Amino acid sequence: MAQSRPDPDPELITGGCLCGRYRFAARPHPLWIAHCHCRSCRLATGAPIATFVGFPQGQVSFEPAPPKFASSPPVLRAFCERCGTALSYEAEFHPGEIHLYRSTLDRPADFSATRHVLFDEREPDFDVWDDLPRYGSGSRAAIAWGPKPALRVLFLCTGNSARSILAEGVLNRRDAELDGQRVLAHSAGSQPTGKVHPDARALLQDRAWQFDAQRSKSWDEFRLAPHIDWVITLCGQGAEGCPVFPGRAQRQHWPLPDPASGAASFPDTLQAIEQRVDAFLDELGASPISCRSAPR
C-alpha cells in the first residue's frame, strides 16, 4: 500500500495518485465542483463520469510535477505514468484554472458536486440518482434535472445580485434535510443584473463552491426545474410590489432593504437572513444531514 507523505498544513486540500508517486496540495477554497459527461474525460478516466474540483491555478502544487498529455491542442491532462491515475485537467478555455479529479482527494466526501456539465454527451444507458441541475454544451440554463426528490426553495428578487444570493448561500450552508430529502436553495431574479455584488461574494467565499450563488441569473432557468416547494421573495417593499414566480409553490415574503443600494449594510443583511433561514428550517422541522463530512 502506498504511504501518504506528511501534510504539514491541516488546512491544505491534499491528494495523489494510486501508487503515491505524485502528491498535490491545494489552498482552500475550490471555485466549483461538477460532474462532467464529455467523451474525452470518459476516455481519460475509463469511467462513465468524471467529477472535477476547480481551483485557481496558483493555488495547486504537485510534488513532483507529473507528466502532461495534450489530449487536444487547447487541453493538457496530467497523469501518473506508473499507475495510470488521471490527476489534473487544464484548458485554454478555462484560463487561470486547474481542475483536479475529486476521487484523487484524500477527503473526497468533503466536496460535493453542485451540477452536471456536458450532459448532452452522456452515455445513454448511464444515469446518476441525484437532485442536481444538468447543463448541456454551452448551456446557461439546465437542460434537465436529477430525478432524486428534493425540497427546493427559490429565493427571488429583482436583480439577483445581493439579498437572494446571500439567502441561497446561507440555506445551503445549513446542509438540511426533511423526511430524507435535501433542502436545496436556488436564487434568481425577474430582471437579473448579471453580476453578483462583490460584497455578497466576499461574505460567501468560504463555501461558494457548494452552490451556484456566484451567478446572477434569470428565473427562466427554473422553468424546467422539478417542483419548487417554496418561493421566498426578499424585496424591501410590500409583497405586492415583488415579482411573482408562476406555479403552486408555497410562498413567504421576507422584506429586507437592499444592501446593494446602500439601504443596509451587507453584514447586517447577512445576519438578518441567517435568523430568518434558521427560523424557516425550524418551522419546516428540517435537521442537518448526518451523513456528510464536516467541512474544513
Coordinates of C-alpha atoms in Angstrom, one line a residue:
M1 CA 0.0 0.0 0.0
A2 CA 1.3 3.4 -0.9
Q3 CA 2.3 5.6 2.0
S4 CA 1.0 9.2 2.1
R5 CA 3.6 11.9 2.6
P6 CA 3.2 14.0 5.8
D7 CA 0.9 17.0 5.3
P8 CA 2.4 20.0 7.2
D9 CA -0.7 22.2 6.9
P10 CA -4.0 20.7 8.0
E11 CA -5.8 23.5 6.1
L12 CA -4.5 22.2 2.8
I13 CA -6.6 20.1 0.5
T14 CA -4.4 17.1 -0.4
G15 CA -4.5 14.1 -2.6
G16 CA -2.5 12.0 -5.0
C17 CA -2.3 9.1 -7.4
L18 CA -2.9 5.4 -6.7
C19 CA 0.8 4.4 -6.2
G20 CA 1.8 7.5 -4.3
R21 CA 4.4 8.8 -6.7
Y22 CA 2.6 12.1 -7.2
R23 CA 1.0 14.1 -4.4
F24 CA -0.7 17.5 -4.6
A25 CA -1.8 20.2 -2.2
A26 CA -4.4 23.0 -2.8
R27 CA -5.3 26.0 -0.9
P28 CA -8.9 26.4 0.0
H29 CA -11.4 27.1 -1.4
P30 CA -12.4 25.5 -4.7
L31 CA -14.1 27.5 -7.3
W32 CA -16.7 24.9 -8.2
I33 CA -17.3 21.1 -8.3
A34 CA -19.1 19.4 -11.2
H35 CA -19.8 16.0 -12.8
C36 CA -18.5 16.0 -16.4
H37 CA -20.0 13.7 -19.1
C38 CA -17.9 14.5 -22.1
R39 CA -16.4 11.7 -24.1
S40 CA -12.8 12.8 -23.8
C41 CA -13.0 12.8 -20.0
R42 CA -14.6 9.4 -20.1
L43 CA -11.8 8.1 -22.2
A44 CA -9.2 9.7 -20.0
T45 CA -10.6 8.0 -16.8
G46 CA -12.2 4.8 -18.2
A47 CA -15.4 5.8 -16.3
P48 CA -18.8 7.0 -17.4
I49 CA -18.5 10.2 -15.5
A50 CA -15.6 12.4 -14.2
T51 CA -16.0 14.7 -11.2
F52 CA -13.8 17.7 -11.2
V53 CA -12.9 20.2 -8.4
G54 CA -11.8 23.5 -9.9
F55 CA -9.1 25.7 -8.3
P56 CA -7.2 28.9 -9.3
Q57 CA -4.0 27.7 -11.0
G58 CA -1.7 29.3 -8.5
Q59 CA -3.3 27.5 -5.5
V60 CA -2.4 24.0 -6.5
S61 CA 1.1 22.5 -6.3
F62 CA 2.4 18.9 -7.2
E63 CA 5.3 17.1 -5.8
P64 CA 6.9 16.2 -8.1
A65 CA 5.4 17.7 -11.2
P66 CA 3.6 14.9 -13.2
P67 CA 3.9 14.5 -17.0
K68 CA 1.2 16.0 -19.1
F69 CA -0.6 14.8 -22.2
A70 CA -2.0 17.2 -24.8
S71 CA -5.3 15.4 -25.5
S72 CA -6.2 18.2 -27.9
P73 CA -4.5 21.5 -28.8
P74 CA -6.1 23.5 -26.0
V75 CA -6.2 20.8 -23.3
L76 CA -3.5 19.4 -21.1
R77 CA -4.1 16.4 -18.8
A78 CA -1.6 15.3 -16.1
F79 CA -1.3 11.7 -15.1
C80 CA 0.9 9.2 -13.3
E81 CA 3.0 7.2 -15.8
R82 CA 3.5 4.4 -13.3
C83 CA -0.1 3.6 -12.1
G84 CA -2.1 5.5 -14.7
T85 CA -4.1 7.8 -12.3
A86 CA -5.6 10.8 -14.0
L87 CA -4.5 13.8 -11.9
S88 CA -5.5 17.2 -13.5
Y89 CA -7.0 19.0 -16.4
E90 CA -6.1 22.4 -17.8
A91 CA -7.6 24.1 -20.9
E92 CA -7.2 27.4 -22.7
F93 CA -11.0 28.0 -22.5
H94 CA -10.7 27.8 -18.6
P95 CA -7.9 30.4 -18.2
G96 CA -6.2 30.6 -14.8
E97 CA -7.8 27.4 -13.6
I98 CA -6.7 23.8 -12.9
H99 CA -9.2 21.0 -12.3
L100 CA -8.4 18.1 -10.0
Y101 CA -10.3 14.8 -10.0
R102 CA -12.4 14.6 -6.9
S103 CA -11.6 10.9 -6.5
T104 CA -7.9 11.6 -6.0
L105 CA -8.6 13.9 -3.0
D106 CA -7.7 12.4 0.4
R107 CA -11.2 13.5 1.7
P108 CA -13.5 13.5 -1.3
A109 CA -16.6 13.4 0.8
D110 CA -15.9 17.0 1.8
F111 CA -16.5 18.2 -1.7
S112 CA -20.0 17.6 -3.2
A113 CA -20.8 18.4 -6.8
T114 CA -23.4 21.1 -7.5
R115 CA -24.2 20.3 -11.1
H116 CA -23.6 18.2 -14.2
V117 CA -21.9 19.6 -17.3
L118 CA -21.9 18.5 -20.9
F119 CA -24.8 16.3 -20.0
D120 CA -25.8 16.1 -23.7
E121 CA -22.7 14.0 -24.3
R122 CA -23.5 11.4 -21.6
E123 CA -23.6 7.7 -22.1
P124 CA -27.3 7.0 -22.9
D125 CA -27.6 4.0 -20.6
F126 CA -25.9 5.7 -17.6
D127 CA -27.6 7.9 -15.0
V128 CA -26.9 9.3 -11.6
W129 CA -29.5 9.3 -8.8
D130 CA -29.2 12.9 -7.6
D131 CA -31.1 16.1 -7.4
L132 CA -28.7 18.4 -9.3
P133 CA -29.3 20.5 -12.4
R134 CA -27.8 19.2 -15.7
Y135 CA -26.2 21.6 -18.2
G136 CA -25.5 20.9 -21.9
S137 CA -22.8 22.1 -24.2
G138 CA -22.7 25.9 -24.0
S139 CA -25.9 25.9 -22.0
R140 CA -26.6 28.7 -19.4
A141 CA -29.9 27.0 -18.3
A142 CA -30.2 23.5 -17.2
I143 CA -31.5 21.1 -19.9
A144 CA -32.6 18.5 -17.3
W145 CA -32.7 17.9 -13.6
G146 CA -31.8 14.9 -11.5
P147 CA -34.6 12.5 -10.7
K148 CA -34.0 12.3 -6.9
P149 CA -36.6 14.3 -5.0
A150 CA -35.6 17.3 -3.0
L151 CA -37.4 20.1 -1.2
R152 CA -36.5 23.1 -3.3
V153 CA -36.6 26.7 -2.1
L154 CA -36.3 29.5 -4.7
F155 CA -35.2 32.9 -3.3
L156 CA -36.4 35.6 -5.6
C157 CA -35.7 39.3 -6.0
T158 CA -35.5 41.7 -9.0
G159 CA -31.7 41.8 -9.6
N160 CA -30.4 38.5 -8.0
S161 CA -27.2 40.2 -7.0
A162 CA -27.3 40.5 -3.2
R163 CA -30.1 39.5 -0.9
S164 CA -31.3 36.4 -2.8
I165 CA -27.7 35.4 -3.4
L166 CA -27.0 35.6 0.3
A167 CA -30.2 33.7 1.2
E168 CA -29.3 30.9 -1.2
G169 CA -25.8 30.6 0.3
V170 CA -27.0 30.6 3.9
L171 CA -29.6 28.0 3.4
N172 CA -27.3 25.7 1.5
R173 CA -24.7 26.1 4.2
R174 CA -27.1 24.5 6.7
D175 CA -27.0 21.1 4.9
A176 CA -30.5 20.4 6.0
E177 CA -32.9 17.6 5.1
L178 CA -36.6 16.8 5.7
D179 CA -38.0 13.3 5.6
G180 CA -34.9 12.1 3.8
Q181 CA -34.9 14.8 1.2
R182 CA -32.3 17.5 0.9
V183 CA -33.4 21.1 1.4
L184 CA -31.9 22.8 -1.6
A185 CA -31.9 26.6 -2.2
H186 CA -31.7 28.3 -5.5
S187 CA -31.9 32.0 -6.4
A188 CA -33.0 34.0 -9.4
G189 CA -34.2 37.4 -10.5
S190 CA -37.0 38.7 -12.6
Q191 CA -34.6 41.2 -14.1
P192 CA -31.1 39.9 -13.2
T193 CA -28.2 42.3 -13.2
G194 CA -25.9 39.5 -14.5
K195 CA -23.4 40.3 -11.7
V196 CA -23.1 39.2 -8.1
H197 CA -22.3 42.1 -5.8
P198 CA -18.6 41.7 -4.7
D199 CA -19.6 42.3 -1.0
A200 CA -22.1 39.4 -1.2
R201 CA -19.5 37.2 -2.9
A202 CA -17.0 38.0 -0.2
L203 CA -19.4 37.0 2.6
L204 CA -19.9 33.6 1.0
Q205 CA -16.4 33.0 -0.2
D206 CA -15.6 30.2 2.2
R207 CA -18.3 27.9 0.8
A208 CA -19.1 29.5 -2.5
W209 CA -18.3 26.3 -4.4
Q210 CA -21.2 24.4 -2.8
F211 CA -23.9 26.3 -4.6
D212 CA -24.5 28.4 -7.7
A213 CA -24.8 31.6 -5.8
Q214 CA -21.9 33.2 -7.6
R215 CA -24.0 33.8 -10.7
S216 CA -26.9 36.3 -11.2
K217 CA -29.5 34.5 -13.3
S218 CA -33.0 34.8 -14.6
W219 CA -35.9 32.9 -13.2
D220 CA -36.4 31.5 -16.7
E221 CA -33.6 29.0 -15.8
F222 CA -36.0 27.2 -13.5
R223 CA -38.9 26.7 -15.9
L224 CA -37.8 23.1 -16.4
A225 CA -36.9 22.5 -12.7
P226 CA -38.8 19.9 -10.7
H227 CA -41.4 21.1 -8.3
I228 CA -40.4 24.3 -6.5
D229 CA -41.8 23.9 -3.0
W230 CA -41.3 27.3 -1.6
V231 CA -40.8 30.7 -3.3
I232 CA -39.4 33.4 -0.9
T233 CA -39.3 37.0 -2.1
L234 CA -36.9 39.4 -0.4
C235 CA -38.0 42.8 -1.8
G236 CA -37.8 45.7 0.6
Q237 CA -41.3 46.9 -0.4
G238 CA -44.5 45.1 0.2
A239 CA -45.0 41.7 -1.3
E240 CA -47.4 43.1 -3.8
G241 CA -44.5 45.0 -5.4
C242 CA -42.3 41.9 -5.8
P243 CA -42.1 39.7 -8.9
V244 CA -44.3 36.6 -8.8
F245 CA -43.0 33.3 -9.9
P246 CA -45.6 31.1 -11.6
G247 CA -46.7 27.8 -10.1
R248 CA -48.3 26.5 -7.0
A249 CA -45.3 26.8 -4.6
Q250 CA -45.9 27.9 -1.1
R251 CA -44.8 31.5 -0.6
Q252 CA -43.2 33.7 2.1
H253 CA -42.1 37.3 1.9
W254 CA -39.1 38.5 3.8
P255 CA -39.0 42.3 3.3
L256 CA -35.3 43.4 3.6
P257 CA -33.7 46.6 2.5
D258 CA -31.3 46.2 -0.4
P259 CA -27.6 46.4 0.7
A260 CA -26.6 46.9 -2.9
S261 CA -28.3 50.3 -2.8
G262 CA -26.8 51.3 0.5
A263 CA -30.1 50.9 2.3
A264 CA -28.5 48.5 4.7
S265 CA -25.0 47.0 5.4
F266 CA -24.1 43.6 4.0
P267 CA -23.1 42.1 7.4
D268 CA -26.4 43.3 8.9
T269 CA -28.3 41.8 5.9
L270 CA -26.5 38.5 6.2
Q271 CA -27.3 38.3 9.9
A272 CA -31.0 39.0 9.3
I273 CA -31.1 36.4 6.6
E274 CA -29.4 33.8 8.9
Q275 CA -32.0 34.4 11.5
R276 CA -34.9 34.0 9.0
V277 CA -33.4 30.9 7.4
D278 CA -32.9 29.2 10.8
A279 CA -36.5 30.1 11.8
F280 CA -37.7 28.8 8.4
L281 CA -35.9 25.5 8.8
D282 CA -37.2 25.1 12.4
E283 CA -40.7 25.8 11.1
L284 CA -40.3 23.0 8.5
G285 CA -38.8 20.6 11.0
A286 CA -35.7 20.1 9.0
S287 CA -32.5 18.8 10.5
P288 CA -28.8 18.7 9.5
I289 CA -27.7 16.0 7.1
S290 CA -26.0 13.5 9.3
C291 CA -24.0 11.5 6.7
R292 CA -22.0 14.4 5.2
S293 CA -18.5 15.0 6.4
A294 CA -17.9 18.2 8.3
P295 CA -16.5 21.0 6.1
R296 CA -12.9 22.1 6.5

